[in-house]
Amino acid sequence: MSMELSQSLARTGVMPLYAVVGEEDYLRDQSVAVLRTAALGSAPDSGFNYDIFHGDDSSIEDVLACAAEIPVFAERRVVVYKSVEKVP
């Protein structure tokens, strides 16, 4: 799965929005890691532009506000919203 995603990203580049769904946590996390590296590279300071939220303790307003922030020393931000099914 991550190989196919890597090849697709190499052909098309990084798009503004992705929905990573599936039953296997490991495969979802692996896909998110591939997307993060494609969007931000592997530089140690890429953590400034990478945020994770969870549906059971973060509102969609918080996620959207974070996504709207200007990236720090980079072209992009990566915002991950996990457990969306738990949004009240």
XYZ file of C-alpha atoms in Angstrom:
88
model
C 0.000 0.000 0.000
C 2.637 2.566 0.946
C 4.654 1.668 -2.174
C 1.636 2.415 -4.370
C 1.055 5.665 -2.496
C 4.712 6.661 -2.860
C 4.577 5.988 -6.599
C 1.361 7.967 -6.962
C 2.854 10.916 -5.055
C 5.939 10.799 -7.288
C 3.709 11.010 -10.384
C 1.145 13.572 -9.244
C 2.721 15.443 -6.353
C 1.065 16.171 -3.030
C -2.586 17.208 -3.154
C -4.181 19.528 -0.563
C -6.393 16.923 1.123
C -6.307 13.168 1.715
C -8.707 10.818 3.498
C -6.858 7.787 4.846
C -9.370 5.134 5.867
C -9.233 1.452 6.690
C -9.512 -1.050 9.493
C -5.780 -1.587 10.083
C -4.164 1.062 12.311
C -0.691 0.079 11.120
C -1.521 0.572 7.433
C -3.263 3.893 8.075
C -0.309 5.152 10.133
C 2.133 3.978 7.470
C 0.190 5.846 4.772
C 0.116 9.012 6.890
C 3.892 8.729 7.375
C 4.398 8.471 3.605
C 2.180 11.520 3.059
C 3.996 13.457 5.787
C 7.399 12.743 4.252
C 6.147 13.648 0.773
C 4.685 16.939 2.023
C 7.350 17.987 4.538
C 10.468 15.965 3.787
C 12.415 14.227 6.512
C 14.067 17.281 8.064
C 14.115 17.300 11.870
C 12.306 20.654 11.994
C 9.326 19.326 10.001
C 7.531 18.767 13.315
C 6.700 22.480 13.406
C 4.282 21.879 10.556
C 2.799 18.557 11.658
C -0.184 18.405 13.995
C -2.392 15.523 15.085
C -5.904 15.902 16.463
C -8.356 13.269 17.707
C -12.097 13.384 17.135
C -12.968 12.638 20.746
C -11.091 15.639 22.163
C -10.713 18.190 19.331
C -13.343 20.197 17.537
C -13.378 20.628 13.789
C -12.922 24.367 14.391
C -9.563 23.677 16.108
C -8.458 21.474 13.208
C -9.453 24.037 10.580
C -7.763 26.852 12.496
C -4.550 24.839 12.662
C -4.731 23.976 8.959
C -5.153 27.664 8.127
C -1.931 28.652 9.935
C 1.045 29.644 7.831
C 3.746 26.919 7.714
C 6.956 27.507 9.669
C 10.015 27.473 7.364
C 8.226 25.215 4.870
C 5.805 25.280 1.974
C 3.142 23.113 3.625
C 1.498 22.026 6.850
C 0.250 18.516 7.567
C -2.764 18.268 9.843
C -4.027 14.803 10.764
C -7.500 14.329 12.252
C -7.775 10.829 13.728
C -10.875 9.116 15.093
C -13.219 11.359 13.141
C -16.038 8.899 13.848
C -15.854 10.008 17.510
C -16.714 13.633 16.766
C -19.728 14.506 18.958
